Coordinates of C-alpha atoms in Angstrom, one line a residue:
Chain A
M1 CA 93.5 48.3 129.0
T2 CA 91.2 51.2 129.9
I3 CA 87.8 51.7 128.4
V4 CA 86.9 55.3 127.7
T5 CA 83.5 55.9 129.0
T6 CA 83.5 59.7 129.2
A7 CA 82.4 61.8 126.2
P8 CA 85.2 63.4 124.2
P9 CA 85.9 67.0 125.2
P10 CA 83.7 69.5 123.4
A11 CA 85.3 70.9 120.2
A12 CA 86.3 74.5 120.1
P13 CA 83.5 76.7 119.0
G14 CA 83.2 77.0 115.2
A15 CA 85.4 73.9 114.6
G16 CA 82.5 71.5 114.8
A17 CA 81.2 72.3 111.3
E18 CA 84.1 70.9 109.3
V19 CA 86.0 67.6 109.6
P20 CA 89.4 68.5 111.1
F21 CA 92.1 68.0 108.6
G22 CA 95.7 67.2 109.6
P23 CA 97.3 67.6 113.0
S24 CA 97.6 71.4 112.9
S25 CA 94.5 72.2 110.9
D26 CA 93.2 74.5 113.6
A27 CA 96.2 76.8 113.3
I28 CA 95.6 77.4 109.5
P29 CA 92.9 79.8 108.4
G30 CA 90.0 78.3 106.4
P31 CA 90.9 79.2 102.8
L32 CA 94.4 77.8 103.2
R33 CA 93.1 74.6 104.6
F34 CA 90.8 74.4 101.6
V35 CA 93.8 74.8 99.3
A36 CA 95.9 72.3 101.2
R37 CA 93.1 69.7 101.0
A38 CA 92.6 70.3 97.3
L39 CA 96.3 69.9 96.7
R40 CA 96.5 66.7 98.6
T41 CA 93.6 65.2 96.6
L42 CA 95.1 66.3 93.4
W43 CA 98.5 64.8 94.2
S44 CA 97.0 61.3 94.0
N45 CA 96.3 61.7 90.3
R46 CA 99.3 61.0 88.0
K47 CA 98.5 63.7 85.4
A48 CA 97.8 66.3 88.0
R49 CA 101.1 65.4 89.8
V50 CA 103.1 66.1 86.7
G51 CA 101.3 69.4 86.3
L52 CA 101.9 70.4 90.0
V53 CA 105.6 69.5 89.7
I54 CA 106.0 71.8 86.6
I55 CA 104.2 74.6 88.4
G56 CA 106.3 74.0 91.5
V57 CA 109.6 74.2 89.5
D58 CA 108.4 77.4 87.8
I59 CA 107.6 79.0 91.1
L60 CA 111.0 78.1 92.5
I61 CA 112.7 79.6 89.4
A62 CA 110.6 82.8 89.8
V63 CA 111.4 83.1 93.5
F64 CA 115.1 82.4 93.2
A65 CA 115.6 84.2 89.9
P66 CA 118.4 86.4 91.2
L67 CA 120.4 83.3 92.3
I68 CA 119.8 81.3 89.1
A69 CA 120.2 83.9 86.4
P70 CA 123.9 84.3 85.4
H71 CA 123.5 87.9 84.4
S72 CA 121.2 90.9 84.9
P73 CA 118.2 90.7 82.6
T74 CA 118.3 94.4 81.7
A75 CA 122.1 95.0 81.4
T76 CA 123.0 95.8 77.8
T77 CA 126.6 94.7 78.2
F78 CA 126.8 92.0 75.5
T79 CA 127.3 92.0 71.7
P80 CA 123.8 92.4 70.3
Y81 CA 122.2 89.8 67.9
R82 CA 124.5 86.9 69.0
G83 CA 123.4 83.3 68.7
P84 CA 123.6 80.8 71.6
S85 CA 127.1 80.6 73.1
A86 CA 128.8 79.5 76.3
A87 CA 128.4 82.9 77.9
N88 CA 124.9 83.5 76.6
W89 CA 123.1 80.1 76.4
F90 CA 120.1 81.5 74.5
G91 CA 122.0 84.3 72.7
T92 CA 121.6 88.0 73.1
T93 CA 118.9 90.5 72.1
G94 CA 119.3 93.4 69.7
N95 CA 120.0 95.6 72.7
G96 CA 122.8 93.3 73.9
Q97 CA 120.9 91.6 76.8
D98 CA 121.3 88.0 77.9
V99 CA 118.2 86.1 76.8
F100 CA 118.7 83.2 79.3
S101 CA 118.6 85.6 82.2
Q102 CA 115.5 87.3 80.7
M103 CA 113.8 83.9 80.5
I104 CA 114.5 83.2 84.2
Y105 CA 113.2 86.6 85.3
G106 CA 110.3 86.5 82.8
S107 CA 108.7 83.5 84.7
R108 CA 107.8 86.0 87.5
V109 CA 105.4 88.0 85.3
S110 CA 103.7 85.0 83.7
L111 CA 103.2 83.3 87.1
L112 CA 102.0 86.5 88.7
V113 CA 99.5 87.3 86.0
G114 CA 98.5 83.7 85.5
L115 CA 97.8 82.9 89.2
G116 CA 96.6 86.4 90.1
A117 CA 94.2 86.8 87.2
G118 CA 93.1 83.2 87.7
A119 CA 92.3 83.8 91.4
L120 CA 90.5 87.1 90.7
A121 CA 88.5 85.6 87.9
T122 CA 87.6 82.6 90.0
L123 CA 86.5 84.9 92.8
V124 CA 84.1 86.7 90.4
A125 CA 82.9 83.4 88.9
V126 CA 82.2 81.9 92.3
S127 CA 80.3 85.0 93.6
I128 CA 78.2 85.5 90.5
G129 CA 77.7 81.7 89.8
L130 CA 76.6 80.9 93.4
V131 CA 74.2 83.8 93.8
A132 CA 72.7 83.2 90.4
G133 CA 72.3 79.5 91.0
Y134 CA 70.9 79.9 94.5
R135 CA 68.5 82.8 93.8
P136 CA 66.1 81.8 90.9
G137 CA 64.0 84.4 89.3
P138 CA 65.0 87.9 88.3
I139 CA 68.4 87.8 90.1
D140 CA 69.4 84.6 88.3
E141 CA 68.0 85.9 84.9
G142 CA 70.0 89.1 85.3
L143 CA 73.2 87.5 86.3
S144 CA 72.9 84.8 83.8
F145 CA 72.4 87.3 81.0
I146 CA 75.6 89.2 82.0
T147 CA 77.4 85.8 82.1
N148 CA 76.2 84.9 78.7
L149 CA 77.1 88.3 77.3
A150 CA 80.6 88.0 78.7
L151 CA 80.8 84.5 77.1
V152 CA 79.9 85.6 73.6
I153 CA 81.9 88.8 73.5
P154 CA 85.2 87.8 72.0
G155 CA 87.7 87.9 74.9
L156 CA 91.0 88.7 73.2
P157 CA 89.7 91.6 71.1
L158 CA 88.0 93.1 74.1
M159 CA 91.2 92.7 76.1
I160 CA 93.2 94.3 73.3
I161 CA 91.0 97.4 73.1
L162 CA 90.8 97.8 76.9
A163 CA 94.6 97.5 77.2
A164 CA 95.0 100.0 74.3
Y165 CA 92.8 102.6 76.0
L166 CA 94.3 102.1 79.5
Q167 CA 97.7 103.7 79.1
G168 CA 98.7 102.7 82.6
R169 CA 100.7 99.8 81.2
S170 CA 101.6 98.1 84.5
V171 CA 101.5 94.4 85.0
F172 CA 98.5 95.0 87.2
T173 CA 96.6 96.7 84.5
I174 CA 97.0 93.6 82.4
L175 CA 96.1 91.4 85.3
L176 CA 92.9 93.3 85.9
V177 CA 92.0 93.3 82.2
V178 CA 92.5 89.6 81.9
A179 CA 90.6 88.8 85.0
F180 CA 87.7 91.0 83.9
T181 CA 87.3 89.1 80.6
S182 CA 87.8 85.5 81.7
W183 CA 85.4 84.7 84.5
A184 CA 82.3 83.8 82.5
T185 CA 83.0 80.1 81.7
G186 CA 83.5 79.3 85.4
A187 CA 80.5 81.3 86.5
R188 CA 78.2 79.4 84.1
V189 CA 79.4 76.0 85.3
I190 CA 79.2 77.0 89.0
R191 CA 75.7 78.5 88.5
S192 CA 74.3 75.3 87.1
Q193 CA 75.9 73.2 89.9
A194 CA 74.6 75.6 92.5
S195 CA 71.0 75.4 91.1
T196 CA 71.0 71.6 91.4
L197 CA 72.4 71.8 94.9
R198 CA 69.7 74.3 95.9
N199 CA 67.0 71.8 96.5
R200 CA 69.1 69.2 98.4
D201 CA 68.0 68.3 101.9
F202 CA 71.0 69.7 103.7
V203 CA 70.4 73.1 102.1
T204 CA 66.7 73.0 103.0
L205 CA 67.8 72.1 106.6
A206 CA 70.1 75.1 106.7
V207 CA 67.4 77.4 105.4
F208 CA 64.9 76.1 108.1
S209 CA 67.4 76.5 110.8
G210 CA 67.5 80.2 110.0
E211 CA 71.0 80.6 108.6
R212 CA 71.8 83.7 106.7
L213 CA 72.1 83.7 102.9
F214 CA 75.8 84.4 103.0
R215 CA 76.5 81.4 105.2
I216 CA 74.2 79.0 103.3
V217 CA 75.9 79.9 100.0
F218 CA 79.5 79.9 101.1
R219 CA 79.5 77.4 103.9
E220 CA 76.9 74.8 102.8
I221 CA 76.9 75.0 99.0
L222 CA 80.4 76.1 98.1
P223 CA 82.3 73.2 99.8
N224 CA 80.4 70.8 97.5
M225 CA 81.9 72.4 94.5
T226 CA 85.7 72.2 95.2
S227 CA 86.4 70.4 91.9
L228 CA 84.5 73.0 89.9
V229 CA 86.2 75.9 91.6
T230 CA 89.6 74.4 91.2
A231 CA 88.9 73.6 87.5
S232 CA 87.7 77.2 86.9
F233 CA 90.8 78.6 88.6
F234 CA 93.2 76.6 86.4
G235 CA 91.1 77.2 83.3
A236 CA 91.2 81.0 84.0
A237 CA 94.9 80.8 84.8
T238 CA 95.7 79.1 81.5
A239 CA 93.7 81.7 79.6
A240 CA 95.4 84.5 81.6
I241 CA 98.9 83.3 80.7
M242 CA 98.1 83.1 77.0
A243 CA 96.3 86.5 77.1
E244 CA 99.2 88.2 78.9
A245 CA 101.7 86.9 76.4
S246 CA 99.4 87.9 73.5
L247 CA 98.9 91.5 74.9
E248 CA 102.6 91.9 75.5
F249 CA 103.5 90.5 72.1
L250 CA 101.2 93.3 70.6
G251 CA 103.2 95.8 72.6
L252 CA 100.3 96.6 75.0
G253 CA 102.2 95.6 78.1
N254 CA 104.9 97.6 79.8
P255 CA 107.8 97.4 77.4
S256 CA 110.4 97.9 80.1
T257 CA 109.3 94.8 82.2
V258 CA 111.1 91.6 81.4
S259 CA 108.6 88.9 80.6
W260 CA 108.2 86.0 78.1
G261 CA 105.7 88.2 76.2
T262 CA 108.0 91.2 75.9
I263 CA 110.9 88.9 74.8
L264 CA 108.7 87.8 71.9
Y265 CA 107.7 91.4 71.3
Y266 CA 111.3 92.6 71.0
A267 CA 112.2 89.5 69.0
Q268 CA 109.5 90.5 66.5
Q269 CA 110.4 94.2 66.5
Q270 CA 114.1 93.3 65.8
N271 CA 113.2 90.7 63.2
A272 CA 115.0 88.0 65.2
L273 CA 113.7 85.3 62.9
L274 CA 115.0 86.8 59.7
T275 CA 118.5 87.2 61.3
G276 CA 118.4 83.5 62.2
Q277 CA 117.9 84.0 66.0
W278 CA 115.1 81.5 66.3
V279 CA 116.0 80.7 69.9
L280 CA 114.8 84.1 70.9
V281 CA 111.3 83.2 69.6
F282 CA 111.4 79.5 70.4
A283 CA 112.3 79.7 74.1
P284 CA 109.6 82.1 75.5
G285 CA 106.9 80.4 73.5
L286 CA 107.9 77.0 74.8
A287 CA 108.0 78.3 78.4
I288 CA 104.5 79.7 78.0
A289 CA 103.3 76.4 76.5
L290 CA 104.9 74.4 79.3
L291 CA 103.2 76.4 82.0
A292 CA 99.9 76.3 80.2
V293 CA 100.2 72.5 79.8
S294 CA 100.9 72.1 83.5
F295 CA 97.7 74.0 84.3
T296 CA 95.7 71.8 81.9
L297 CA 97.2 68.6 83.3
V298 CA 96.1 69.7 86.8
N299 CA 92.6 70.3 85.4
F300 CA 92.6 66.8 83.9
G301 CA 93.3 65.5 87.4
V302 CA 90.4 67.5 88.8
D303 CA 88.1 66.1 86.0
A304 CA 89.2 62.6 86.6
L305 CA 88.7 62.8 90.3
S306 CA 85.3 64.4 90.1
N307 CA 83.8 62.3 87.3
P308 CA 84.1 58.6 88.0
R309 CA 83.4 57.7 84.4
L310 CA 86.6 59.5 83.4
R311 CA 88.7 58.0 86.1
E312 CA 91.7 56.0 85.0
K313 CA 92.0 52.5 86.1
Chain B
M1 CA 58.8 76.8 69.6
R2 CA 59.5 78.2 73.1
Y3 CA 63.2 77.4 72.4
L4 CA 63.3 79.5 69.2
R5 CA 61.4 82.4 70.7
R6 CA 63.8 82.5 73.6
K7 CA 66.9 82.3 71.4
V8 CA 65.6 85.2 69.2
L9 CA 64.9 87.3 72.3
L10 CA 68.3 86.5 73.7
F11 CA 69.9 87.4 70.4
I12 CA 68.2 90.8 70.3
A13 CA 69.1 91.5 73.9
T14 CA 72.7 90.5 73.4
L15 CA 72.9 92.5 70.3
W16 CA 71.7 95.6 72.1
A17 CA 74.0 95.0 75.0
A18 CA 77.0 94.6 72.7
L19 CA 76.1 97.8 70.9
T20 CA 75.8 99.6 74.2
L21 CA 79.1 98.2 75.5
N22 CA 80.7 99.5 72.3
F23 CA 79.2 102.9 73.0
A24 CA 80.2 103.0 76.6
L25 CA 83.8 101.7 76.4
P26 CA 85.6 104.7 74.9
R27 CA 83.5 107.0 77.1
L28 CA 84.5 105.3 80.3
M29 CA 88.2 105.2 79.5
P30 CA 90.6 107.7 81.1
G31 CA 91.8 110.6 78.9
S32 CA 90.0 111.6 75.8
P33 CA 90.1 109.1 72.9
V34 CA 88.5 111.7 70.6
D35 CA 91.2 114.3 71.2
A36 CA 93.8 111.6 70.8
A37 CA 92.3 110.4 67.5
L38 CA 91.9 114.0 66.1
A39 CA 95.5 114.9 67.2
K40 CA 96.7 111.8 65.5
L41 CA 94.9 112.7 62.2
A42 CA 96.2 116.3 62.4
S43 CA 99.8 115.2 63.0
A44 CA 99.6 113.0 59.9
G45 CA 98.4 116.0 57.9
V46 CA 95.0 114.4 57.1
P47 CA 92.3 117.0 56.4
V48 CA 89.3 116.3 58.7
T49 CA 86.0 117.7 57.5
N50 CA 83.4 118.7 60.0
A51 CA 81.2 115.7 59.1
E52 CA 84.1 113.3 59.8
R53 CA 85.0 115.1 63.0
H54 CA 81.4 114.7 64.0
A55 CA 81.4 111.0 63.2
I56 CA 84.5 110.4 65.3
E57 CA 83.0 112.3 68.2
I58 CA 79.8 110.3 68.0
Q59 CA 81.8 107.1 68.1
L60 CA 84.3 107.9 70.8
G61 CA 82.5 110.4 73.0
S62 CA 81.4 113.9 72.1
P63 CA 82.1 116.9 74.4
H64 CA 78.6 118.3 73.7
G65 CA 75.1 117.0 73.9
S66 CA 73.6 114.7 76.5
V67 CA 74.4 111.0 76.7
F68 CA 71.0 110.2 75.3
T69 CA 71.3 112.3 72.2
Q70 CA 74.8 110.9 71.7
Y71 CA 73.5 107.4 72.0
W72 CA 70.8 108.1 69.5
D73 CA 73.4 109.7 67.1
Y74 CA 75.6 106.6 67.6
L75 CA 72.8 104.2 66.6
T76 CA 71.9 106.3 63.6
N77 CA 75.5 106.3 62.5
L78 CA 75.8 102.6 62.9
L79 CA 72.8 102.1 60.6
H80 CA 74.6 104.2 57.9
F81 CA 78.0 102.4 58.5
N82 CA 79.4 105.8 59.4
F83 CA 82.5 105.1 61.5
G84 CA 84.5 108.2 60.6
T85 CA 88.0 108.4 59.2
S86 CA 91.0 106.5 60.5
Y87 CA 94.6 107.6 60.9
S88 CA 96.0 104.4 59.4
F89 CA 94.0 104.5 56.2
P90 CA 93.2 108.2 55.6
T91 CA 92.2 108.0 52.0
E92 CA 89.1 105.8 52.6
T93 CA 86.3 105.6 55.2
V94 CA 86.6 103.1 58.1
A95 CA 83.6 101.2 56.6
Q96 CA 85.4 100.8 53.3
T97 CA 88.6 99.6 55.0
I98 CA 86.7 97.0 57.1
G99 CA 84.6 95.9 54.1
K100 CA 87.7 95.0 52.1
A101 CA 89.2 93.0 55.0
L102 CA 86.0 91.2 56.1
P103 CA 85.8 88.5 53.4
W104 CA 89.4 87.4 54.1
T105 CA 88.8 86.8 57.8
L106 CA 85.4 85.1 57.1
V107 CA 87.0 82.6 54.7
L108 CA 90.1 82.0 56.9
V109 CA 88.3 81.7 60.2
G110 CA 85.3 79.9 58.8
S111 CA 87.2 77.2 57.0
T112 CA 89.6 76.8 59.9
T113 CA 86.8 76.4 62.3
I114 CA 85.0 73.7 60.2
F115 CA 88.3 71.9 59.6
A116 CA 89.2 71.9 63.3
F117 CA 85.7 70.8 64.2
I118 CA 85.7 67.8 61.9
I119 CA 89.2 66.6 62.7
G120 CA 89.0 67.3 66.4
T121 CA 85.6 65.6 66.8
L122 CA 86.7 62.5 64.9
L123 CA 89.9 62.2 67.1
G124 CA 87.7 62.7 70.1
V125 CA 85.3 59.9 69.1
Y126 CA 88.3 57.6 68.5
A127 CA 90.0 58.5 71.8
G128 CA 86.7 58.1 73.8
W129 CA 85.9 54.8 72.1
R130 CA 89.4 53.4 72.7
R131 CA 89.6 54.9 76.2
G132 CA 92.6 53.9 78.3
T133 CA 94.6 52.7 75.3
V134 CA 97.9 54.0 74.0
A135 CA 96.0 55.6 71.1
D136 CA 93.8 57.5 73.6
S137 CA 96.7 58.8 75.7
S138 CA 98.7 59.9 72.6
I139 CA 95.7 61.8 71.3
T140 CA 94.9 63.5 74.6
V141 CA 98.5 64.3 75.5
G142 CA 99.2 65.5 71.9
A143 CA 96.1 67.7 71.9
T144 CA 97.0 69.1 75.3
F145 CA 100.4 70.2 74.1
L146 CA 99.1 71.7 70.9
A147 CA 96.5 73.7 72.7
A148 CA 99.1 75.2 75.0
F149 CA 101.1 76.8 72.2
P150 CA 100.1 80.4 71.5
P151 CA 98.8 80.4 67.9
F152 CA 100.9 83.4 66.9
W153 CA 104.0 81.7 68.2
L154 CA 103.3 78.6 66.1
G155 CA 102.8 81.1 63.2
L156 CA 106.2 82.7 63.8
L157 CA 108.0 79.3 63.9
A158 CA 106.2 78.2 60.8
I159 CA 107.3 81.4 59.0
Y160 CA 110.8 80.7 60.0
W161 CA 111.1 77.0 59.2
L162 CA 108.6 76.4 56.4
S163 CA 108.7 79.8 54.6
F164 CA 112.1 81.4 55.4
T165 CA 114.4 78.4 55.6
L166 CA 112.7 75.9 53.4
G167 CA 110.8 78.3 51.1
W168 CA 107.8 76.1 50.9
F169 CA 105.2 78.8 51.6
P170 CA 105.1 82.6 51.0
L171 CA 106.5 84.7 53.9
K172 CA 103.5 86.9 54.4
G173 CA 100.3 88.5 53.0
G174 CA 97.1 87.1 51.6
Y175 CA 98.2 87.1 48.0
S176 CA 101.4 87.8 46.0
A177 CA 102.5 91.4 45.8
G178 CA 101.5 93.3 42.7
V179 CA 98.4 91.2 42.0
T180 CA 94.9 92.7 42.3
P181 CA 92.4 90.4 44.0
N182 CA 90.0 88.8 41.5
L183 CA 88.1 85.5 41.2
S184 CA 90.3 83.9 38.6
L185 CA 91.6 80.4 39.3
S186 CA 95.2 81.4 39.5
F187 CA 94.4 84.1 42.0
L188 CA 92.4 81.7 44.2
G189 CA 95.3 79.2 44.1
D190 CA 97.7 82.0 45.1
A191 CA 95.5 83.1 47.9
F192 CA 95.2 79.4 49.1
T193 CA 99.0 78.9 49.4
H194 CA 99.1 82.1 51.4
S195 CA 96.4 81.0 53.8
V196 CA 97.8 77.5 54.5
L197 CA 100.2 78.5 57.3
P198 CA 97.9 80.9 59.2
A199 CA 95.0 78.4 58.9
L200 CA 97.3 75.6 60.2
A201 CA 98.5 77.7 63.2
L202 CA 94.8 78.5 64.1
A203 CA 93.5 75.0 63.5
I204 CA 96.2 73.1 65.4
T205 CA 95.7 75.2 68.5
S206 CA 91.9 75.1 68.4
L207 CA 91.8 71.3 67.8
S208 CA 92.0 70.3 71.4
G209 CA 88.7 71.8 72.6
W210 CA 86.8 69.5 70.2
V211 CA 88.9 66.5 71.0
F212 CA 88.3 66.8 74.8
G213 CA 84.7 67.8 74.5
M214 CA 84.0 64.9 72.2
R215 CA 86.1 62.4 74.2
N216 CA 84.3 63.2 77.5
N217 CA 80.9 63.2 75.9
M218 CA 81.7 59.8 74.3
I219 CA 82.8 58.3 77.6
N220 CA 79.6 59.6 79.3
T221 CA 77.5 58.2 76.5
L222 CA 79.2 54.9 76.5
G223 CA 78.0 54.4 80.0
E224 CA 74.4 54.6 78.9
D225 CA 72.2 51.5 78.8
Y226 CA 71.3 51.8 75.2
V227 CA 75.0 51.5 74.2
T228 CA 75.4 48.4 76.4
F229 CA 72.2 47.0 74.9
A230 CA 73.4 47.6 71.3
E231 CA 76.7 45.8 72.2
A232 CA 74.8 42.9 73.8
N233 CA 72.7 42.6 70.6
G234 CA 75.9 41.9 68.7
L235 CA 75.9 44.9 66.5
R236 CA 79.2 45.7 64.7
T237 CA 81.6 47.8 66.8
R238 CA 81.7 50.5 64.2
T239 CA 77.9 50.8 64.2
V240 CA 77.8 51.0 68.0
A241 CA 80.6 53.6 68.1
L242 CA 79.5 55.9 65.4
L243 CA 75.7 55.5 65.1
Y244 CA 74.8 54.9 68.8
A245 CA 77.4 56.6 70.9
A246 CA 79.0 59.3 68.7
R247 CA 75.8 60.6 67.3
N248 CA 74.4 61.3 70.7
A249 CA 77.7 62.6 72.1
L250 CA 77.9 65.1 69.3
L251 CA 75.0 67.4 70.5
P252 CA 76.9 69.2 73.4
N253 CA 79.8 69.7 71.0
V254 CA 77.6 71.6 68.6
T255 CA 76.5 73.9 71.4
A256 CA 80.1 74.6 72.1
F257 CA 80.6 75.6 68.5
G258 CA 79.7 79.2 68.9
L259 CA 81.9 79.7 72.0
S260 CA 84.9 78.1 70.5
L261 CA 84.5 80.4 67.6
G262 CA 85.5 83.2 70.0
A263 CA 88.8 81.6 70.7
I264 CA 89.6 81.2 67.0
V265 CA 88.5 84.8 66.3
G266 CA 90.7 86.0 69.1
G267 CA 93.6 83.9 68.0
S268 CA 93.2 85.1 64.4
V269 CA 94.0 88.7 65.5
L270 CA 97.6 87.9 66.3
V271 CA 98.0 85.2 63.7
E272 CA 96.8 87.6 61.0
G273 CA 99.1 90.2 62.4
V274 CA 102.1 87.9 62.3
F275 CA 101.4 86.9 58.7
S276 CA 100.2 90.4 57.6
Y277 CA 97.1 88.6 56.3
P278 CA 94.8 91.2 54.9
G279 CA 91.9 90.4 57.3
L280 CA 90.2 92.1 60.3
G281 CA 92.7 90.7 62.7
N282 CA 95.6 92.4 60.9
L283 CA 93.6 95.6 60.8
L284 CA 93.1 95.4 64.6
Y285 CA 96.9 94.8 64.9
I286 CA 97.6 97.9 62.8
A287 CA 95.0 100.0 64.6
V288 CA 96.4 99.1 68.0
S289 CA 100.0 99.7 67.0
N290 CA 98.9 103.2 65.7
H291 CA 96.6 104.0 68.6
D292 CA 94.0 104.4 65.9
F293 CA 90.9 104.5 68.1
P294 CA 88.1 105.0 65.5
L295 CA 89.3 102.0 63.5
M296 CA 89.8 99.9 66.6
Q297 CA 86.4 100.6 68.0
A298 CA 84.6 99.9 64.7
L299 CA 86.6 96.6 64.4
F300 CA 85.6 95.5 67.8
L301 CA 82.0 96.1 66.9
V302 CA 82.2 94.2 63.6
I303 CA 84.1 91.3 65.2
T304 CA 81.5 91.1 68.1
L305 CA 78.5 91.3 65.8
S306 CA 79.9 88.5 63.5
M307 CA 80.4 86.3 66.6
L308 CA 76.8 87.0 67.8
L309 CA 75.4 86.2 64.3
A310 CA 77.4 82.9 64.1
I311 CA 76.3 81.8 67.5
F312 CA 72.7 82.6 66.6
V313 CA 72.9 80.6 63.4
V314 CA 74.3 77.6 65.3
D315 CA 71.4 78.0 67.8
L316 CA 68.9 77.8 64.9
L317 CA 70.7 74.8 63.4
Y318 CA 70.4 73.1 66.8
V319 CA 66.6 73.0 66.3
R320 CA 67.2 70.7 63.3
L321 CA 69.6 68.5 65.2
D322 CA 67.7 68.0 68.5
P323 CA 64.0 67.1 68.2
R324 CA 63.5 67.7 71.9
V325 CA 63.8 71.5 71.5
R326 CA 61.3 71.5 68.6
Q327 CA 58.2 71.0 70.8

């Protein structure tokens, strides 16, 4: 039995600020460590766990789409307008494509737009919300006005006319349009939280010790808002999935990409319902709903973990 | 009345910003929306007078004149409801087209919002009060699933099962074909049966916001001392739940009223399109499919202004509801 009397070895420079997390946390860059920590906390909540599993399965389907899909999603080699059969589980489109394979490949676009636009919108929300909350006065007034404006301008109509003007028609156009119109809710919540944190002792301490604005806002204040940032990410991602499907259903997406929204668009163009092919409409909508539900479930988990009064016993 | 003054100022500022955004959008976009609109009208064989051409240029970006004179012309044209001619409805002005569609959307979206607010709030009160029970979980899980369905998709399924297969409701439109809109009882009944499915598709998907907002407010309010005190006094459960907790939990939900209106208005664009309902949403659907920029731009303006107005009215009502802001 030896008693350690010497001081522990000094930590690596820069690592002292955070509590080390996990055995290899030094090897992972900061943002990833943040995500890993958030995921581990979320996993402890039952609702969030169900949501994370659905998202995980969707990601697996999207990544391994070529292995899972029985046919090419674009090949027009089948008899058109066929109902579900052994060869084509969900039937065929009016152009003779296999709907089941289209559904598998379609998950890629929904996930890409949902997660991409969610991340982009959160980035904007965090930047605007933090600065507005930390800097009272004209800067806050200005940024809050822009946020309120973005909140009251109806999002979907704005997206529709933006997408109608921008003839670029790639998935990334849609992603940018959706991100541009869905950051405001998050920004407002983050702003009000930042303005209550502004006067806390640890922030005052950081100000007195001469830290720069950027560091105070992103290293001192931001880590206290993990739950709000996560919630605004999943909120924006849900909105993005719905918006993307809506825009593509209107024919404002790229009609040659295979996505759940374009399956619905072609189903409507080819009057799938009136020819009795309800699976063509039912399947993509259900897939969109399932992904949206999983995001909402994760958000419930975030809510329950951050608000003790909502916590389940 | 600081609250009121602030709200009026904010309304004016937002109004100005929305008008300016509407002015800037087509001018910032790549390509020339004006040329596209004029080419579209020419290809359809619609004669465009110089005055109409001028109106379209003012709305979408004119090749001559400075930005400031264009902006001034734009505001003047707005005051005169002069939005030019659209390719989709060449025989009437854009203002006339929109004027005919506006009442349909106001009635559909307005009644849907109120319906969803009442039902959703009541469900939220119940779920919050009976927190942790089977009733609570079934309400929250049910509302989560309903909210995740795209409203237009619910509309499509409803058309297929309830209208096409079962024949319970009309397939599309706002009233039966061949009838001219009037205020007779038989017409109103006809219009009502046509609006049931679009209203349901919108209401079901917008219910959840109210349920969750109200449930969470309830749970927060139930933790307050005055609720515990009321329970300790032996008041009846219903009295505590409705008059003590729910009444106070309602306030934040009223503030959310305006914002949730945006979701319903957005959803109504596609739902109206799916049902060919004769409102603003269906017009926007037609305008977008036809690349009809003058109509599209005017619709965006009208939809935005109606939203701003609705939110302003809710803000004014809030003064009646919350005595604290009246000082």
